[in-house]
CSV table of C-alpha atoms and ligand atoms in Angstrom, one decimal:
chain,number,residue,atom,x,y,z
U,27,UNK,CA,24.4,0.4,-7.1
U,28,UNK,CA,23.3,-1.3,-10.2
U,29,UNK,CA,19.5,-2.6,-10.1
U,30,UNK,CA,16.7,-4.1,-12.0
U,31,UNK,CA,13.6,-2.7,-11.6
U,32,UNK,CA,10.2,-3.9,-13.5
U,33,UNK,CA,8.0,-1.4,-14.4
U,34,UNK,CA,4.2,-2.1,-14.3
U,35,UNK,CA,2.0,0.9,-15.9
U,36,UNK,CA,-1.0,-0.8,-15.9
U,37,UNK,CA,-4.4,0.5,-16.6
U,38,UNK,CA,-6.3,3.8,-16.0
U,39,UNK,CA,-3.7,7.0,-15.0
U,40,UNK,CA,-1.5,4.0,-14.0
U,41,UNK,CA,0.6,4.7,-17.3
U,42,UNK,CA,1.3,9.0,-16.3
U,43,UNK,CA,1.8,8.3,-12.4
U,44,UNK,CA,4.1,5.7,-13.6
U,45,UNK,CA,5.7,7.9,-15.9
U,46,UNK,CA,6.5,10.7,-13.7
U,47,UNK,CA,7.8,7.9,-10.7
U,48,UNK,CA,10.4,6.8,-13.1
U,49,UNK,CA,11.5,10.1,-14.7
U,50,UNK,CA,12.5,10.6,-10.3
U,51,UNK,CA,14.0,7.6,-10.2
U,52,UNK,CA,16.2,8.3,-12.7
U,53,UNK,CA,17.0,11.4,-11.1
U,54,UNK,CA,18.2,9.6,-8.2
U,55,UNK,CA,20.1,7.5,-10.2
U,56,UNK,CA,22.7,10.6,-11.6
U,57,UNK,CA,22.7,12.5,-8.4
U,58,UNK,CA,23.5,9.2,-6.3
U,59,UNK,CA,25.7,7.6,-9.1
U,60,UNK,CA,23.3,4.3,-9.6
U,61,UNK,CA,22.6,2.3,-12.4
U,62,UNK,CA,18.6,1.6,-12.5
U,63,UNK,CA,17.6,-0.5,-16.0
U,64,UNK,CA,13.3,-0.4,-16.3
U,65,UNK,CA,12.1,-3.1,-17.9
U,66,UNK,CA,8.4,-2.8,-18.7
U,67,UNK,CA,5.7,-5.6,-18.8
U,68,UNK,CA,1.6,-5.2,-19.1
U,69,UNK,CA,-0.8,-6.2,-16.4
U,70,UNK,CA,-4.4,-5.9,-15.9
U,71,UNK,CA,-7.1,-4.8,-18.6
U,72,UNK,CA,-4.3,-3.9,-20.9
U,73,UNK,CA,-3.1,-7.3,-20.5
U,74,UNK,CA,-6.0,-8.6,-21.2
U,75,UNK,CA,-6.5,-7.0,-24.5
U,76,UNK,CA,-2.6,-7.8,-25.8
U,77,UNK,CA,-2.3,-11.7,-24.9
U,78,UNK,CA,-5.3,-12.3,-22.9
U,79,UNK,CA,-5.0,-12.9,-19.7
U,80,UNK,CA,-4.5,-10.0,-17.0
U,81,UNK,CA,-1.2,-11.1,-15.2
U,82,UNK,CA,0.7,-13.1,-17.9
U,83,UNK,CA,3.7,-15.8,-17.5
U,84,UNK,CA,6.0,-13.7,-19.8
U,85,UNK,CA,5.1,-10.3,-16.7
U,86,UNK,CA,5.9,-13.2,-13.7
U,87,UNK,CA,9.5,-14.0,-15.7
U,88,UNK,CA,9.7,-10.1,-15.9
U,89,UNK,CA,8.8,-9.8,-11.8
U,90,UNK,CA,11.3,-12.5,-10.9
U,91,UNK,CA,14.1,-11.8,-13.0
U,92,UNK,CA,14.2,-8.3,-11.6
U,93,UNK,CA,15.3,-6.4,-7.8
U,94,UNK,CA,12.0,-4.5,-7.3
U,95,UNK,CA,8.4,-4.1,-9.0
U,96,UNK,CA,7.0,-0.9,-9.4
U,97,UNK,CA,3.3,-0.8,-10.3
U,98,UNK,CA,0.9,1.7,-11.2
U,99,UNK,CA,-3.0,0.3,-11.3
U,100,UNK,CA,-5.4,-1.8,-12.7
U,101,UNK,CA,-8.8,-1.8,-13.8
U,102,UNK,CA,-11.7,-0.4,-16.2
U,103,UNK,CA,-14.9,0.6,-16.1
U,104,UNK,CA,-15.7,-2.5,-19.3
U,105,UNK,CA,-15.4,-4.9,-16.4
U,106,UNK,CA,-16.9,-3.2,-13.4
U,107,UNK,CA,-19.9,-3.2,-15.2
U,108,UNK,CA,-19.7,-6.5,-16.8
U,109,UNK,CA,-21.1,-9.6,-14.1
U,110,UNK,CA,-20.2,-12.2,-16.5
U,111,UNK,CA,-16.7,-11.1,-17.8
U,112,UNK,CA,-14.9,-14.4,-17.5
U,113,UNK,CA,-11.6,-12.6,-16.9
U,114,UNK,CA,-10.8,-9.5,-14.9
U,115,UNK,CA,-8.6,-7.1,-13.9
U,116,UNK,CA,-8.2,-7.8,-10.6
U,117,UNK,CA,-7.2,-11.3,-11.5
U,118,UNK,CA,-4.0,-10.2,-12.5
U,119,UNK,CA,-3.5,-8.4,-9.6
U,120,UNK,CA,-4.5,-11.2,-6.7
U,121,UNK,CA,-2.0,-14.0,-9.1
U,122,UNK,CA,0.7,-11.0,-8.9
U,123,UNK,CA,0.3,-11.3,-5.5
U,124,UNK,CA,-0.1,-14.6,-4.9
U,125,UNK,CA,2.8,-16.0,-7.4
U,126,UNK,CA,5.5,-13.5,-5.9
U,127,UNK,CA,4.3,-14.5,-2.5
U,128,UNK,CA,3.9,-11.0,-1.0
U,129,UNK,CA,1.8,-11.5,2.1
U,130,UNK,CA,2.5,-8.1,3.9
U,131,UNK,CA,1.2,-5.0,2.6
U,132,UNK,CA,2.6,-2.1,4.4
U,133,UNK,CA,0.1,0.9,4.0
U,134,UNK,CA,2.1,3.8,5.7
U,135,UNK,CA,-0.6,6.8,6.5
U,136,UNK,CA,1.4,10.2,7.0
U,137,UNK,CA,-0.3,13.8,6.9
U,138,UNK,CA,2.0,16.7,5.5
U,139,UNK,CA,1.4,19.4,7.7
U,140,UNK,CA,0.9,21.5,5.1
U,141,UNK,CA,-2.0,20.1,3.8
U,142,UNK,CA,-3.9,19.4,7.5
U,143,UNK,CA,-6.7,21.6,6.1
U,144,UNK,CA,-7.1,19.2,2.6
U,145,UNK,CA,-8.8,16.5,4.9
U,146,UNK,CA,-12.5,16.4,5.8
U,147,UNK,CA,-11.5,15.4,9.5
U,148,UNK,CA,-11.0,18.4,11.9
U,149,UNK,CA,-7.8,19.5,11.9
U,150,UNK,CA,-6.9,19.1,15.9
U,151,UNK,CA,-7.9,15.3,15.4
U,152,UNK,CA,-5.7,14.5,12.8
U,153,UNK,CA,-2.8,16.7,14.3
U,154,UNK,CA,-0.2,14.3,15.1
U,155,UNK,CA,-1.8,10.8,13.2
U,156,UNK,CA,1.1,8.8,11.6
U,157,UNK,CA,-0.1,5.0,11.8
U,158,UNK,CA,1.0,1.9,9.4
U,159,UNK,CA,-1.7,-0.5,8.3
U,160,UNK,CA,0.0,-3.5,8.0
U,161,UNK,CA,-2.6,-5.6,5.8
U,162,UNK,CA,-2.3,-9.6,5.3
U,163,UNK,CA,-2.4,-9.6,1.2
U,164,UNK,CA,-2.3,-13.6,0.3
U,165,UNK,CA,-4.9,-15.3,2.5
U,166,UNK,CA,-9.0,-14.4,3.8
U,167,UNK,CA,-11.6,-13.9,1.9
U,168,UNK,CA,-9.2,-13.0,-1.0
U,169,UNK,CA,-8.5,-16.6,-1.8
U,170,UNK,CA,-10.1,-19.0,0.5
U,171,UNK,CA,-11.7,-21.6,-1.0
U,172,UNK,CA,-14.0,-23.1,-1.9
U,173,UNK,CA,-15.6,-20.0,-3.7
U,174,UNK,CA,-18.7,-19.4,-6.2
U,175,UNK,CA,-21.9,-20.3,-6.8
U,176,UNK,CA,-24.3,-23.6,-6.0
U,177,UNK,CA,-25.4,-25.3,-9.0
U,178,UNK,CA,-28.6,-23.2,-9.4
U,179,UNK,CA,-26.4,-19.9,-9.0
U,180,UNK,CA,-28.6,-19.0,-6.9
U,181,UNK,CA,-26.6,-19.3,-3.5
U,182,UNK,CA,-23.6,-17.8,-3.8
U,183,UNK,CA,-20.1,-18.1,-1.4
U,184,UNK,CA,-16.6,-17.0,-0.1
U,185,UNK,CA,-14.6,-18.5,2.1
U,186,UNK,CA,-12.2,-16.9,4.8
U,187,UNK,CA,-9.5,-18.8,6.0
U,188,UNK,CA,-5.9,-18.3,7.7
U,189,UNK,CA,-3.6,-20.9,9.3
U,190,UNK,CA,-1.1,-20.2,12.0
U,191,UNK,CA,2.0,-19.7,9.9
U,192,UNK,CA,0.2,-17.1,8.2
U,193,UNK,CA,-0.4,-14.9,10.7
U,194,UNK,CA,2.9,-15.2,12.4
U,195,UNK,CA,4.7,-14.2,9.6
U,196,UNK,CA,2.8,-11.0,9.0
U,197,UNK,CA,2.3,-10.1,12.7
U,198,UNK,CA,6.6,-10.6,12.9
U,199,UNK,CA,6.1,-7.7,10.6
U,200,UNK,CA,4.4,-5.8,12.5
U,201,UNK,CA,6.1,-6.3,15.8
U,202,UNK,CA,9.5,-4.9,14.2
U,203,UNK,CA,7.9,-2.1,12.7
U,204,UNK,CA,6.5,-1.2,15.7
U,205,UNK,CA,10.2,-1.6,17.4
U,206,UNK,CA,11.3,1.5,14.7
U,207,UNK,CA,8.2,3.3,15.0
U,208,UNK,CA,6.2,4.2,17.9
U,209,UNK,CA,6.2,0.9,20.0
U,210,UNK,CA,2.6,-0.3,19.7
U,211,UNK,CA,0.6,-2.9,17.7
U,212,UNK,CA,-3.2,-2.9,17.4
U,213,UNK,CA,-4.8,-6.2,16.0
U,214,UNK,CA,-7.9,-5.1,14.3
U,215,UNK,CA,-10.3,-7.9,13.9
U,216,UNK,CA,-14.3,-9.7,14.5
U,217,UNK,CA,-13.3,-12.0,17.5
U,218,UNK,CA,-16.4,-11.7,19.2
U,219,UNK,CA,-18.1,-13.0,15.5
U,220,UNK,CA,-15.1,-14.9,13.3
U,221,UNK,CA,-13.3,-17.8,14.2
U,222,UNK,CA,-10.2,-17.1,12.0
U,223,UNK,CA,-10.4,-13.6,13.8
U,224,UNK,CA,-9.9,-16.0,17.3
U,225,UNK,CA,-6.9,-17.7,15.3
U,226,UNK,CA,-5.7,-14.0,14.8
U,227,UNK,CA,-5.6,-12.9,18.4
U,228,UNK,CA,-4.7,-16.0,19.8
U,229,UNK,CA,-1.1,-16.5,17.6
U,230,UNK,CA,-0.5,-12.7,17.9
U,231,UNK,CA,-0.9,-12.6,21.9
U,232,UNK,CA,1.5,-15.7,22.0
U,233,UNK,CA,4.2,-13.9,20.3
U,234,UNK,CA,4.2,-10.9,21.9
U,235,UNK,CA,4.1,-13.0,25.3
U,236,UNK,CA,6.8,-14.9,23.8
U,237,UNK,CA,8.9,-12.9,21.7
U,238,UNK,CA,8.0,-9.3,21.8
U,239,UNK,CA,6.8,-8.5,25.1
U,240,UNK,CA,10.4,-6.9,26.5
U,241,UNK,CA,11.5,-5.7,23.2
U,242,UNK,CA,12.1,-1.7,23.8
U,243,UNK,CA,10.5,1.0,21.1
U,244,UNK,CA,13.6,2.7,19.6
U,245,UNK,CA,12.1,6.3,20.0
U,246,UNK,CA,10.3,5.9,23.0
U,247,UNK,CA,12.3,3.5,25.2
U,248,UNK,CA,9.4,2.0,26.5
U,249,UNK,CA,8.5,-1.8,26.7
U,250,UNK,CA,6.3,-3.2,23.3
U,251,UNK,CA,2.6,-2.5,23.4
U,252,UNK,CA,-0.1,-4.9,22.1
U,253,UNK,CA,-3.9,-4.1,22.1
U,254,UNK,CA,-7.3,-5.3,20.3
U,255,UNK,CA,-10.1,-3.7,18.5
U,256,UNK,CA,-12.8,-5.0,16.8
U,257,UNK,CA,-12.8,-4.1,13.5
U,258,UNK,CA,-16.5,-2.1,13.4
U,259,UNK,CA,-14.8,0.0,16.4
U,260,UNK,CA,-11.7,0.3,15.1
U,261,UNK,CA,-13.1,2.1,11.4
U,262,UNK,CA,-15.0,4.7,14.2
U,263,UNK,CA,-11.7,5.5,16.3
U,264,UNK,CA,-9.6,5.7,12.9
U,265,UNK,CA,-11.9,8.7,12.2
U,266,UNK,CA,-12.6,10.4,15.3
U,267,UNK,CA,-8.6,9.8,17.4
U,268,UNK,CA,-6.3,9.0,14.2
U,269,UNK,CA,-3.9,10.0,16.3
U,270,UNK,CA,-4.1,7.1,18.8
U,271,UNK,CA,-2.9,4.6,16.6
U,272,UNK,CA,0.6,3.5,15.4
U,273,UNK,CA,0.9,-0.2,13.7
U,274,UNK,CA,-2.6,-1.6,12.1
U,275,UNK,CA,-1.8,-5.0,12.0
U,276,UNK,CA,-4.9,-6.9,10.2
U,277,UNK,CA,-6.2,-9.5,8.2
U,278,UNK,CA,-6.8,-8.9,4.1
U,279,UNK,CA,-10.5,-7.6,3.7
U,280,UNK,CA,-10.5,-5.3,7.0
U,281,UNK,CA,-7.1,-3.9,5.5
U,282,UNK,CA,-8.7,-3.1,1.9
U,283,UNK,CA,-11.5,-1.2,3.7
U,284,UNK,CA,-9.9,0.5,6.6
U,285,UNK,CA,-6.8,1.8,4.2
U,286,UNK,CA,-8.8,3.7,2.2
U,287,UNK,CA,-10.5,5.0,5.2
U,288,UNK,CA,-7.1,6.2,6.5
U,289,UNK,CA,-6.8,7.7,3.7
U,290,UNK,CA,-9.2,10.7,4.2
U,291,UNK,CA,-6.8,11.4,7.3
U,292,UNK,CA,-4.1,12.5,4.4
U,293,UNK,CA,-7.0,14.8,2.6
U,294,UNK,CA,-6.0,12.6,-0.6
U,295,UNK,CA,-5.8,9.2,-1.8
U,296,UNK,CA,-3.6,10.3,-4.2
U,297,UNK,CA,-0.8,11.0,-1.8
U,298,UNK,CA,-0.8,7.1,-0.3
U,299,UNK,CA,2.3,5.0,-1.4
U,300,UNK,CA,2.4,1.2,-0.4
U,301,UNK,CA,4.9,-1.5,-0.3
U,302,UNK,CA,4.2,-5.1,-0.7
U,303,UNK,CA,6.5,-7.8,0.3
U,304,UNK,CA,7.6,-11.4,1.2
U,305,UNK,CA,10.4,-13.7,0.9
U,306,UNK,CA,11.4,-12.7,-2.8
U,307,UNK,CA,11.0,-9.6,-5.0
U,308,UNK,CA,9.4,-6.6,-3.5
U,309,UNK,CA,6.0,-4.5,-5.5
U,310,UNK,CA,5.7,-1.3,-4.7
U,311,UNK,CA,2.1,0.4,-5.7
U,312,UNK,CA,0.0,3.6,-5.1
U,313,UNK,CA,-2.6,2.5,-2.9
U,314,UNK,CA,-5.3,4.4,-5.1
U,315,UNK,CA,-6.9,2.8,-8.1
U,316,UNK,CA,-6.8,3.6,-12.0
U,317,UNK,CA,-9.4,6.4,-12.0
U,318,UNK,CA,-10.2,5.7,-15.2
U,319,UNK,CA,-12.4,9.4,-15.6
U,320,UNK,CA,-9.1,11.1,-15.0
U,321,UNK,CA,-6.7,8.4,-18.2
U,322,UNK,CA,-5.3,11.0,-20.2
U,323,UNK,CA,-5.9,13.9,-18.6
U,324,UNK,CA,-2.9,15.1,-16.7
U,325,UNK,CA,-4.4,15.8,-13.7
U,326,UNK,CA,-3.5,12.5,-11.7
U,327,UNK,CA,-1.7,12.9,-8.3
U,328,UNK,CA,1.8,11.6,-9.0
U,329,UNK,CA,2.8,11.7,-5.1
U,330,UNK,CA,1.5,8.3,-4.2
U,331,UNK,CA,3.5,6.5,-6.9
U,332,UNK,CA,6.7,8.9,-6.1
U,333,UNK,CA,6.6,7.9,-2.4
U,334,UNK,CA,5.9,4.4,-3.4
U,335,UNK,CA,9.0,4.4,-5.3
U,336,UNK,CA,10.7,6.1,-2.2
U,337,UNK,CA,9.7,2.8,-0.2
U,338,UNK,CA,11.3,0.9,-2.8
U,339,UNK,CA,14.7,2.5,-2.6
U,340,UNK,CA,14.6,1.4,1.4
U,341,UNK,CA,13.2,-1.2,1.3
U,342,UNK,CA,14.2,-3.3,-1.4
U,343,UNK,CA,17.6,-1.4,-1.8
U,344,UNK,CA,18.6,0.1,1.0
U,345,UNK,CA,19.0,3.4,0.0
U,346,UNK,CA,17.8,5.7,2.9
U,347,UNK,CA,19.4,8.8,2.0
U,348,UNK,CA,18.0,8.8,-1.2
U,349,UNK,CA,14.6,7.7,0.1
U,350,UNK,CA,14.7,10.6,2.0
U,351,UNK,CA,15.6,13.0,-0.7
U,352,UNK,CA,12.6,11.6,-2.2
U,353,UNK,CA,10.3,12.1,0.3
U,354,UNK,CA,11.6,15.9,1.4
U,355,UNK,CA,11.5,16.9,-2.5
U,356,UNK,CA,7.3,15.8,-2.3
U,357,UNK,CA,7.4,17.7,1.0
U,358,UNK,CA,8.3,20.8,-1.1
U,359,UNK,CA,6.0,20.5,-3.9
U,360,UNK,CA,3.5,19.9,-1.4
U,361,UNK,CA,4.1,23.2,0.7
U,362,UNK,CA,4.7,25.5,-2.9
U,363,UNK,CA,1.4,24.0,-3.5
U,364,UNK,CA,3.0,22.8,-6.7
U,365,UNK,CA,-0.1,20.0,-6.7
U,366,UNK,CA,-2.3,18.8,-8.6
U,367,UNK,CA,-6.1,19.9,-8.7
U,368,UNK,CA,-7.3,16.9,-5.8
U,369,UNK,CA,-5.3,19.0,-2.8
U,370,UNK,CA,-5.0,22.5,-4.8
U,371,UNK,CA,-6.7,25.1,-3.2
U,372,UNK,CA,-10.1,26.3,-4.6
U,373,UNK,CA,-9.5,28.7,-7.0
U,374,UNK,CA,-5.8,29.1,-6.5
U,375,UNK,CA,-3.1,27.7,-9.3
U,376,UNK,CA,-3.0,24.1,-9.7
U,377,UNK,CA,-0.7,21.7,-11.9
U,378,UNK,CA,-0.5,18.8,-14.2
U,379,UNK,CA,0.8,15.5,-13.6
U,380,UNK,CA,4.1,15.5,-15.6
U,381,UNK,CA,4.0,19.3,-14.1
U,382,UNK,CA,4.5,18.3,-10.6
U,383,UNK,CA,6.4,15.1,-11.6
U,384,UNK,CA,9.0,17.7,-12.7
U,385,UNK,CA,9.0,20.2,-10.1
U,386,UNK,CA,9.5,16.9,-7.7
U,387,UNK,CA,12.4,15.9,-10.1
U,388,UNK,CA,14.1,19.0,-10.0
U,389,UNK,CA,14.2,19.0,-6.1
U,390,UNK,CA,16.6,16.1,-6.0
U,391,UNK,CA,20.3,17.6,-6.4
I,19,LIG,C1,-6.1,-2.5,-3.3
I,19,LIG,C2,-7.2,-2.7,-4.3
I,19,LIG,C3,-7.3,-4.2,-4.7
I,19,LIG,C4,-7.6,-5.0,-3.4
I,19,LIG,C5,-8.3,-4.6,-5.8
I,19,LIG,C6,-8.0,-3.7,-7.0
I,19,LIG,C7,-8.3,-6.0,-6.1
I,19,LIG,O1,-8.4,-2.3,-3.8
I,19,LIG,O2,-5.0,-2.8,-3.6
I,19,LIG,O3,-6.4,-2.1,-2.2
I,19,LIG,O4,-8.8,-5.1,-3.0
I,19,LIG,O5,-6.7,-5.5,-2.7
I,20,LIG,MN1,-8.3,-1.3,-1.9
């Protein structure tokens, strides 16, 4: 298979993670006999610096031209603590998203059992937990307008809003996901406060009454399930009965919040791939940021951006088998506790970046 693949480093320990996803990827590409060509193109604050602007036109052309986005991170500390930067990081990141149309962000959250001990949660709760946040990425509070501040700057507003089509599109998402996973969807929303959370529940009850309702779970056998939690409740239960969920299916703030909450399930943030999609080109991202105190250091968790790139080959490719190969080789690194120092044991051996990039690399054969 011959395949174009943009490569984003962006900012932060975006550039190493990066590094070590594509020295995998073109692992897979000997062992599997495929052609992948990188083609690399900045974004965020180093955008910013080279031409000015965080998510440029010549990146888009880049993006569109290509069969898959791979992208590291964005963002740095000279913004975070600048108010009145006029452009940001971020930017780049929202018109990404917005311009390639991805509206689903699939957030898969997947404990290795080797590592049950790494997470603050007790380890019978978490025993078990494998749940997909499925987060709306184009609409909400994200980009509603209008936005900003009155004319004295002293009132300042967001807007949330969502239309219909919207949330049909990322629900039908969900729904088949949760046909190949574990047969249940839980809408997470503030219908007892939000009226675009009312929107929510009402187009997602009338598809599963209309579409969804018979469709059988693959591994279970058993009808489709659909139930509701208010988003306040749902961020207790994700803590105290991970286990109880399957698909997350939400709006874009709650998804933001709540996916980095799931994350503490895994014992790392570092180990969290994600996959954003639509009707075009697929970007595939570690879900963590660009830890900017770690740039440079070699001591960045390359799992998440590995795995990412695993949900790239299936996704956007089709490749399941190498996917898998992938995703066993992390497996092993994680269980030789080839790691780096955010899940190594205290005081035992831990390893760099391009270290465990390696050891991952050489597990594909
Ligand atoms: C994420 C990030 C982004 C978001 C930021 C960097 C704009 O936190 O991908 O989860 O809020 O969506
Ligand atoms: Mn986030």
């Amino acid at each position: 298979m011959e395949k174009r693949i943009a490569v984003l480093p962006g900012d932060g320990i975006g550039p190493e993670v990066i590094g070590e996803a594509v020295k995998v990827l073109r692992r897979v590409a000997e062992v599997y006999g495929h052609k992948f060509e990188f083609v690399y193109a900045p974004v965020g604050g180093c955008a910013i610096d080279e031409c000015g602007e965080p998510y440029p036109e010549s990146t888009h052309q880049v993006c569109c031209s290509s069969d898959a986005v791979l992208f590291g991170s964005i963002g740095d500390p000279k913004y975070d603590n600048n108010p009145a930067a006029k452009v940001r990081p971020e930017q780049g990141l929202l018109k990404m998203r917005k311009s390639l149309g991805l509206y689903a962000n699939l957030r898969p959250v997947e404990p290795f059992d080797t590592l049950l001990d790494k997470s603050p949660l007790k380890e019978e709760r978490i025993k078990g937990a494998s749940l997909m946040i499925v987060r709306e990425l184009t609409g909400g509070l994200y980009f509603g307008e209008p936005r900003g501040r009155s004319e004295k700057g002293d009132v300042a507003f967001d807007t949330c809003v969502y239309s219909k089509s919207e949330i049909e599109r990322i629900a039908r998402k969900a729904f088949e996901l949760a046909i190949i996973r574990k047969g249940r969807v839980t809408l997470v929303d503030k219908a007892n406060v939000l009226a675009t959370s009312r929107l929510w529940r009402e187009t997602v009850t009338q598809m599963y009454e209309n579409e969804y309702k018979e469709k059988v779970c693959k591994a279970t056998g058993e009808k489709l399930k659909l139930d509701f939690l208010f988003v306040d409740n749902a961020a207790m239960q994700l803590v105290t009965a991970p286990a109880s969920f399957d698909v997350v299916l939400t709006e874009n703030l709650f998804g933001d919040i709540l996916s980095d909450q799931a994350s503490v399930i895994t014992g790392s943030i570092g180990l969290l791939p994600s996959a954003s999609i639509g009707d075009g080109v697929g970007l595939y991202e570690p879900i963590h940021g660009s830890f900017p105190q770690a740039k440079g250091k070699n001591i960045a968790n390359p799992v998440a951006t590995i795995l990412s790139a695993a949900m790239m080959l299936e996704i956007s490719f089709g490749l399941l088998e190498e996917a898998e190969a992938i995703r066993r080789a992390c497996k092993e690194a994680v269980g030789k506790k080839v790691v780096t120092p955010d899940i190594a044991v205290a005081g035992e051996n831990n390893y760099g970046t391009t270290e465990v990039g390696d050891f991952i690399t050489g597990m594909i054969y």
